[in-house]
Amino acid sequence: MNDTPEAGSGPLSGLRILDLTQFLAGPYATMIFADLGAEVIKLEAPVGDWSRVLPPNFVGEDSCYYLSINRNKQSIVVDMKNDEGLEVVRRLADESDILVENFRPGVLNRLKLTYEGLSKRNPGLIWASISGFGQTGKDRDRPAYDMIVQAISGGMGMTGEPGGSAVRSGIPLGDLSAGMYAVIGALAALEERRSSGKGQYIDISMLDCQVSMLCYQAAYYLHSGNNPGRQGWGHDSIPTYRGFNCANGSSLVITANTERMWQALCDVLAISELKEDARFTLNEDRYENRHELWPILEGAFMIHEADHWVPLLLDAGIPVGEINNLEKSLANPQIVERDMVLPLVNEDGDVIRVAGNPIKMSRTAKKSHEYPPKLGAQTAEILGHVLGADADEISKLIDSGAVKEYAPKNAKGD
């Protein structure tokens, strides 16, 4: 732990993360650590992370879901229902900087794995816990998944077309934001440890994270008492910050939020007469008369497809983006050039392409990325290099059922 990073190994090289997570929020957090060069030990039950078997897409034995969020990690299989297995977990925690888990509150307590107990053995240990509702409050024991917290937070209630049903976000914001906040909290605790020498417990609630992301919408309501309705593809303050349909089923989003942009938009769309229309002179006028303005703008946009308008609007200094599907998005040269489509290859020649790391660092970026590990692929290696176990001890742990090594599915009769 805490060695000097080698060139190309990432800024967090020398940091060890004990990863007791599965599904999405926790593995996403630990993948961020791994992308930044930390050693991440993914500790799995004998059945493995349940995301390994989520349909519909698989590469080899593992699902694309699992493969998308577990690169650059090592896998060890430990049976935490086995007393020797539990001691392996404790010993790994002794040698780790940060432990990340996303069990429901109380589960690890019942296994006698607690922050209080582990921090007595390793006072510098930082424990980051991710749960649906946090470790306190009346709902602490309530189960939660991404869409549940999107709904409860109020964010889902603002998403969808006005007058229509609420719609969840197309990406799992509840899980991903909790994972990111866990990393931020753990790195803050790590920085504090430099002066105190002590770790601490970090309590991350998925619901808290979603409420935090309500941002100005929460402030608007708390100030005015007015509940925002469904936002659709518009903005509740800027009438020309919204989406518009174009010809042949295409669509785009524009931001014309200054007077210069507004006048340029009118010129590009060949509706210059609107610049002199008293209903639309200033932003507050356009906001007041937005329901009259929007059909006029959409009528102009419908003359051509989105890809006709995009370069014209950009040339006029108006921020614009075509509303893409993933096929178009992931083929975008800007995205590809910045390594946001990342190919990973394992020793069997299996290939998976996944979304890349958005953190670009000038001096200490991690230069290579490893394919997500097979279940238990590094069990013996981790026991040896982290715990100093010799071949005899490793063999005894395997024979007792405390740990397991990787076995191909066909070798297990599956």
Coordinates of C-alpha atoms in Angstrom, one line a residue:
M1 CA 0.0 0.0 0.0
N2 CA 1.0 3.6 -0.6
D3 CA 4.0 2.9 -2.9
T4 CA 5.3 5.6 -5.3
P5 CA 3.2 5.3 -8.5
E6 CA 5.1 3.9 -11.5
A7 CA 4.9 5.8 -14.8
G8 CA 1.8 4.8 -16.7
S9 CA 0.3 2.9 -13.7
G10 CA -2.2 5.6 -12.7
P11 CA -2.3 8.3 -10.0
L12 CA -3.7 5.9 -7.4
S13 CA -1.1 3.2 -8.0
G14 CA -0.1 1.8 -4.6
L15 CA -3.6 2.1 -3.2
R16 CA -5.4 -1.1 -2.4
I17 CA -9.2 -1.4 -2.5
L18 CA -11.1 -4.3 -1.0
D19 CA -14.2 -4.5 -3.1
L20 CA -17.2 -6.3 -1.5
T21 CA -19.7 -5.0 -4.0
Q22 CA -21.9 -6.4 -6.8
F23 CA -24.4 -5.3 -9.4
L24 CA -23.8 -1.6 -10.3
A25 CA -23.3 1.2 -7.8
G26 CA -20.4 -0.4 -5.9
P27 CA -18.7 -2.0 -8.9
Y28 CA -18.9 1.3 -10.7
A29 CA -17.2 3.0 -7.8
T30 CA -14.4 0.5 -7.6
M31 CA -13.9 0.6 -11.4
I32 CA -13.2 4.3 -11.1
F33 CA -10.5 3.5 -8.5
A34 CA -9.1 0.8 -10.8
D35 CA -9.1 3.1 -13.8
L36 CA -7.0 5.5 -11.8
G37 CA -4.5 2.8 -11.0
A38 CA -5.6 1.4 -7.6
E39 CA -5.3 -2.3 -7.0
V40 CA -8.8 -3.5 -6.7
I41 CA -9.5 -6.9 -5.1
K42 CA -13.0 -8.0 -6.1
L43 CA -14.1 -10.4 -3.4
E44 CA -17.0 -12.6 -4.5
A45 CA -19.2 -15.3 -3.0
P46 CA -18.9 -18.7 -4.6
V47 CA -21.8 -18.0 -6.9
G48 CA -20.1 -14.8 -8.0
D49 CA -21.4 -11.3 -8.6
W50 CA -25.0 -11.7 -9.7
S51 CA -24.4 -9.3 -12.6
R52 CA -22.3 -11.9 -14.2
V53 CA -25.4 -13.7 -15.3
L54 CA -27.7 -10.8 -16.3
P55 CA -29.2 -11.3 -19.8
P56 CA -29.3 -10.6 -22.7
N57 CA -25.7 -10.2 -23.9
F58 CA -22.7 -12.3 -23.0
V59 CA -19.1 -12.7 -24.0
G60 CA -17.9 -16.1 -23.0
E61 CA -19.2 -16.9 -19.5
D62 CA -19.9 -13.4 -18.4
S63 CA -22.6 -10.9 -19.2
C64 CA -21.8 -7.6 -20.9
Y65 CA -23.4 -5.9 -17.9
Y66 CA -20.7 -7.4 -15.6
L67 CA -18.0 -6.7 -18.2
S68 CA -18.9 -3.1 -18.5
I69 CA -18.1 -2.2 -14.9
N70 CA -15.3 -4.5 -13.7
R71 CA -12.2 -3.9 -15.8
N72 CA -8.8 -3.6 -14.2
K73 CA -9.8 -5.7 -11.1
Q74 CA -8.7 -9.0 -9.6
S75 CA -11.2 -11.6 -8.4
I76 CA -11.0 -13.8 -5.3
V77 CA -13.8 -16.1 -4.2
V78 CA -14.3 -16.3 -0.5
D79 CA -17.2 -18.0 1.3
M80 CA -18.1 -15.6 4.1
K81 CA -20.4 -18.2 5.7
N82 CA -17.2 -20.1 6.5
D83 CA -15.3 -19.0 9.6
E84 CA -11.9 -19.4 7.8
G85 CA -13.3 -17.5 4.9
L86 CA -14.4 -14.6 7.2
E87 CA -10.8 -14.5 8.6
V88 CA -9.5 -14.2 5.0
V89 CA -11.7 -11.2 4.6
R90 CA -10.4 -9.7 7.8
R91 CA -6.8 -10.3 6.8
L92 CA -7.4 -8.7 3.4
A93 CA -9.0 -5.7 5.1
D94 CA -5.8 -5.5 7.3
E95 CA -3.8 -5.0 4.1
S96 CA -6.2 -2.6 2.4
D97 CA -6.6 1.2 2.3
I98 CA -10.3 1.3 1.4
L99 CA -13.1 -1.2 1.8
V100 CA -16.2 -0.6 -0.4
E101 CA -19.4 -2.5 0.1
N102 CA -23.1 -2.2 -0.9
F103 CA -24.8 -4.7 1.3
R104 CA -28.1 -3.7 3.0
P105 CA -27.6 -2.3 6.5
G106 CA -27.0 -5.0 9.1
V107 CA -25.9 -7.8 6.7
L108 CA -22.2 -7.6 7.4
N109 CA -22.9 -7.0 11.1
R110 CA -24.5 -10.4 11.3
L111 CA -21.3 -11.8 9.8
K112 CA -19.3 -10.0 12.5
L113 CA -17.7 -7.8 9.9
T114 CA -17.9 -4.3 11.2
Y115 CA -16.0 -1.1 10.7
E116 CA -15.4 -0.9 14.5
G117 CA -13.9 -4.4 14.5
L118 CA -11.8 -4.0 11.3
S119 CA -10.5 -0.5 12.3
K120 CA -9.1 -1.9 15.5
R121 CA -7.0 -4.2 13.4
N122 CA -6.2 -1.5 10.8
P123 CA -6.8 2.0 12.2
G124 CA -6.1 3.6 8.8
L125 CA -8.9 1.6 7.1
I126 CA -11.5 3.7 5.2
W127 CA -14.9 1.9 4.8
A128 CA -17.3 3.2 2.2
S129 CA -20.8 1.8 2.5
I130 CA -23.4 2.3 -0.3
S131 CA -27.0 1.5 0.4
G132 CA -30.4 2.6 -0.8
F133 CA -31.4 4.8 2.2
G134 CA -28.2 5.0 4.3
Q135 CA -27.4 3.6 7.7
T136 CA -29.8 5.8 9.6
G137 CA -33.4 6.9 9.4
K138 CA -36.7 5.1 9.3
D139 CA -36.1 3.6 5.9
R140 CA -32.6 2.3 6.5
D141 CA -33.7 -1.4 6.1
R142 CA -35.9 -0.8 3.1
P143 CA -34.6 -2.4 -0.1
A144 CA -33.8 -0.1 -3.0
Y145 CA -32.7 -0.2 -6.6
D146 CA -31.9 2.6 -9.1
M147 CA -35.4 3.3 -10.3
I148 CA -36.8 3.2 -6.8
V149 CA -34.6 6.1 -5.6
Q150 CA -35.2 8.0 -8.9
A151 CA -38.9 7.8 -8.1
I152 CA -38.8 8.6 -4.4
S153 CA -36.3 11.5 -4.9
G154 CA -38.7 13.5 -7.1
G155 CA -36.3 13.4 -10.1
M156 CA -38.4 10.8 -12.0
G157 CA -41.5 12.9 -11.3
M158 CA -39.9 15.8 -13.4
T159 CA -38.9 13.5 -16.2
G160 CA -41.3 12.8 -19.2
E161 CA -43.6 14.8 -21.4
P162 CA -45.9 17.4 -19.7
G163 CA -49.2 15.7 -19.0
G164 CA -47.7 12.3 -19.5
S165 CA -46.4 9.6 -17.3
A166 CA -43.2 9.9 -15.3
V167 CA -40.2 8.3 -17.0
R168 CA -37.0 7.0 -15.5
S169 CA -33.7 8.3 -16.8
G170 CA -32.3 6.3 -19.7
I171 CA -29.1 5.8 -17.7
P172 CA -29.1 4.5 -14.1
L173 CA -28.4 7.8 -12.3
G174 CA -29.3 6.4 -8.9
D175 CA -26.6 3.8 -9.0
L176 CA -24.0 5.8 -10.9
S177 CA -24.2 8.9 -8.8
A178 CA -23.9 6.9 -5.6
G179 CA -20.8 5.2 -6.9
M180 CA -19.2 8.5 -7.8
Y181 CA -20.1 10.1 -4.4
A182 CA -18.5 7.0 -2.7
V183 CA -15.3 7.6 -4.6
I184 CA -15.3 11.3 -3.8
G185 CA -15.9 10.6 -0.1
A186 CA -13.3 7.9 0.1
L187 CA -10.6 10.1 -1.6
A188 CA -11.5 12.9 0.8
A189 CA -11.1 10.5 3.8
L190 CA -7.8 9.3 2.3
E191 CA -6.5 12.9 2.1
E192 CA -7.6 13.5 5.7
R193 CA -5.8 10.3 6.8
R194 CA -2.5 11.9 5.7
S195 CA -2.6 14.2 8.7
S196 CA -4.6 12.1 11.3
G197 CA -3.3 8.6 10.4
K198 CA -6.8 7.4 10.9
G199 CA -9.5 6.0 8.6
Q200 CA -13.2 6.6 8.9
Y201 CA -16.6 5.2 7.9
I202 CA -18.4 6.8 5.0
D203 CA -22.2 6.4 4.7
I204 CA -23.5 6.9 1.1
S205 CA -27.3 6.7 0.5
M206 CA -28.5 6.4 -3.1
L207 CA -31.5 8.5 -2.2
D208 CA -29.3 11.2 -0.7
C209 CA -27.3 11.3 -3.9
Q210 CA -30.4 11.7 -6.0
V211 CA -31.7 14.5 -3.7
S212 CA -28.4 16.3 -4.0
M213 CA -28.6 16.2 -7.8
L214 CA -32.0 18.0 -7.6
C215 CA -29.8 21.0 -7.3
Y216 CA -31.6 24.2 -8.4
Q217 CA -34.9 22.4 -8.8
A218 CA -35.0 21.8 -5.1
A219 CA -34.1 25.4 -4.4
Y220 CA -36.9 26.6 -6.7
Y221 CA -39.5 24.5 -4.9
L222 CA -38.2 25.3 -1.4
H223 CA -38.3 29.0 -2.2
S224 CA -41.6 29.2 -4.1
G225 CA -43.6 26.2 -3.1
N226 CA -44.3 25.5 -6.7
N227 CA -43.9 21.9 -7.8
P228 CA -42.1 21.6 -11.2
G229 CA -44.0 19.4 -13.6
R230 CA -42.7 17.1 -16.2
Q231 CA -39.9 18.9 -18.0
G232 CA -40.0 17.0 -21.4
W233 CA -37.2 18.2 -23.5
G234 CA -37.4 21.8 -22.4
H235 CA -36.0 24.0 -19.7
D236 CA -38.1 25.6 -17.1
S237 CA -36.3 29.0 -17.3
I238 CA -34.9 29.4 -20.8
P239 CA -37.5 28.9 -23.5
T240 CA -34.9 28.5 -26.3
Y241 CA -33.0 25.8 -24.5
R242 CA -34.9 22.7 -25.7
G243 CA -35.3 20.0 -28.3
F244 CA -37.0 20.3 -31.6
N245 CA -38.2 17.8 -34.2
C246 CA -36.7 18.1 -37.7
A247 CA -37.4 16.4 -41.0
N248 CA -37.5 12.6 -41.5
G249 CA -37.7 11.7 -37.8
S250 CA -34.5 13.5 -36.7
S251 CA -34.3 15.9 -33.8
L252 CA -31.9 18.2 -32.1
V253 CA -31.3 20.3 -29.0
I254 CA -30.3 23.9 -29.0
T255 CA -29.3 26.6 -26.5
A256 CA -30.0 30.2 -27.6
N257 CA -29.9 31.7 -24.2
T258 CA -28.5 35.2 -25.0
E259 CA -29.8 37.9 -27.2
R260 CA -27.0 37.5 -29.7
M261 CA -27.8 33.7 -29.9
W262 CA -31.5 34.4 -30.3
Q263 CA -31.0 36.8 -33.2
A264 CA -28.6 34.4 -34.8
L265 CA -31.1 31.6 -34.5
C266 CA -33.8 33.7 -36.2
D267 CA -31.4 34.3 -39.1
V268 CA -30.3 30.7 -39.5
L269 CA -34.0 29.6 -39.5
A270 CA -34.9 32.3 -42.0
I271 CA -37.5 33.8 -39.6
S272 CA -35.8 37.1 -39.0
E273 CA -39.1 38.8 -38.5
L274 CA -39.3 37.3 -35.0
K275 CA -36.5 39.6 -33.9
E276 CA -38.9 42.5 -34.2
D277 CA -41.9 40.7 -32.8
A278 CA -42.8 42.3 -29.4
R279 CA -43.8 38.9 -28.1
F280 CA -40.2 37.6 -28.3
T281 CA -38.0 40.7 -27.8
L282 CA -36.3 39.6 -24.6
N283 CA -35.9 36.3 -22.8
E284 CA -38.6 37.1 -20.4
D285 CA -41.0 37.9 -23.3
R286 CA -40.0 34.6 -25.0
Y287 CA -40.6 32.8 -21.7
E288 CA -44.0 34.4 -21.2
N289 CA -45.0 33.5 -24.8
R290 CA -43.1 30.2 -25.1
H291 CA -46.2 28.2 -26.1
E292 CA -46.6 30.5 -29.1
L293 CA -42.9 30.5 -29.9
W294 CA -42.2 26.8 -29.9
P295 CA -44.5 25.8 -32.8
I296 CA -43.0 28.6 -35.0
L297 CA -39.5 27.3 -34.3
E298 CA -40.4 23.7 -34.8
G299 CA -42.1 24.5 -38.1
A300 CA -38.9 26.1 -39.3
F301 CA -36.8 23.2 -38.1
M302 CA -39.1 20.6 -39.9
I303 CA -38.0 21.9 -43.3
H304 CA -34.7 20.0 -43.1
E305 CA -33.1 17.1 -41.2
A306 CA -31.1 17.7 -38.1
D307 CA -27.7 17.1 -39.8
H308 CA -28.5 20.1 -42.2
W309 CA -29.1 22.4 -39.2
V310 CA -26.2 21.4 -37.0
P311 CA -23.3 23.0 -39.0
L312 CA -25.3 26.1 -39.8
L313 CA -26.1 26.6 -36.1
L314 CA -22.6 26.0 -35.0
D315 CA -21.3 28.5 -37.6
A316 CA -23.7 31.0 -36.1
G317 CA -22.3 30.4 -32.6
I318 CA -25.3 28.5 -31.3
P319 CA -24.7 25.4 -29.2
V320 CA -26.5 22.5 -30.8
G321 CA -26.5 18.7 -30.6
E322 CA -28.3 16.1 -32.7
I323 CA -30.3 13.7 -30.5
N324 CA -28.4 10.5 -31.2
N325 CA -29.0 6.8 -30.6
L326 CA -26.1 4.8 -29.3
E327 CA -25.1 3.6 -32.8
K328 CA -24.4 7.2 -33.8
S329 CA -23.1 8.3 -30.5
L330 CA -20.5 5.6 -30.1
A331 CA -19.3 6.1 -33.7
N332 CA -18.8 9.8 -33.2
P333 CA -15.2 10.7 -34.0
Q334 CA -14.9 13.0 -31.0
I335 CA -15.9 10.1 -28.7
V336 CA -13.7 7.6 -30.4
E337 CA -10.7 9.9 -30.6
R338 CA -10.8 10.5 -26.8
D339 CA -10.8 6.7 -26.1
M340 CA -14.3 6.7 -24.8
V341 CA -14.9 3.4 -26.6
L342 CA -12.4 1.0 -25.0
P343 CA -11.6 -2.4 -26.4
L344 CA -10.6 -5.1 -23.8
V345 CA -9.2 -8.5 -24.7
N346 CA -8.6 -11.4 -22.4
E347 CA -6.2 -14.4 -22.7
D348 CA -8.7 -16.5 -24.5
G349 CA -9.1 -13.8 -27.2
D350 CA -12.5 -12.7 -26.0
V351 CA -13.2 -9.1 -26.9
I352 CA -15.5 -6.6 -25.3
R353 CA -15.8 -2.9 -26.1
V354 CA -17.0 -0.7 -23.2
A355 CA -17.4 2.9 -22.3
G356 CA -14.0 4.4 -21.4
N357 CA -12.6 6.5 -18.6
P358 CA -13.6 10.2 -18.9
I359 CA -10.8 11.4 -16.5
K360 CA -7.9 12.5 -18.8
M361 CA -4.7 13.2 -16.9
S362 CA -1.6 14.8 -18.4
R363 CA 1.1 13.1 -16.4
T364 CA -0.1 10.0 -14.5
A365 CA -2.8 8.4 -16.6
K366 CA -3.1 4.7 -16.6
K367 CA -1.7 3.5 -19.9
S368 CA -3.3 0.0 -20.2
H369 CA -6.6 -1.6 -19.2
E370 CA -7.2 -5.2 -18.2
Y371 CA -10.2 -7.4 -19.2
P372 CA -12.6 -8.0 -16.3
P373 CA -11.6 -11.0 -14.2
K374 CA -13.2 -14.4 -14.4
L375 CA -14.7 -15.6 -11.2
G376 CA -11.9 -16.5 -8.7
A377 CA -9.2 -16.1 -11.4
Q378 CA -6.7 -14.5 -9.0
T379 CA -7.6 -16.3 -5.8
A380 CA -4.3 -18.0 -5.2
E381 CA -2.3 -15.0 -6.4
I382 CA -4.1 -12.7 -4.0
L383 CA -3.6 -15.0 -1.1
G384 CA 0.0 -15.3 -1.9
H385 CA 1.1 -11.7 -2.7
V386 CA -1.3 -9.9 -0.3
L387 CA -1.5 -12.2 2.7
G388 CA 1.8 -14.0 2.2
A389 CA 0.2 -17.4 2.2
D390 CA 2.3 -20.3 1.0
A391 CA 1.2 -23.1 -1.3
D392 CA 0.4 -25.3 1.7
E393 CA -1.9 -22.7 3.4
I394 CA -3.6 -21.9 0.1
S395 CA -4.3 -25.6 -0.5
K396 CA -5.8 -26.0 2.9
L397 CA -8.0 -22.9 2.5
I398 CA -9.3 -24.3 -0.8
D399 CA -9.9 -27.8 0.7
S400 CA -11.8 -26.3 3.6
G401 CA -14.1 -24.4 1.2
A402 CA -13.1 -21.1 2.6
V403 CA -11.9 -19.9 -0.8
K404 CA -12.3 -21.2 -4.4
E405 CA -10.3 -20.9 -7.6
Y406 CA -11.6 -20.3 -11.1
A407 CA -13.1 -23.3 -12.8
P408 CA -14.6 -23.2 -16.3
K409 CA -18.3 -23.7 -16.3
N410 CA -18.1 -26.9 -18.2
A411 CA -15.6 -28.2 -15.7
K412 CA -18.3 -27.8 -13.0
G413 CA -20.9 -29.6 -15.0
D414 CA -23.0 -26.3 -15.6

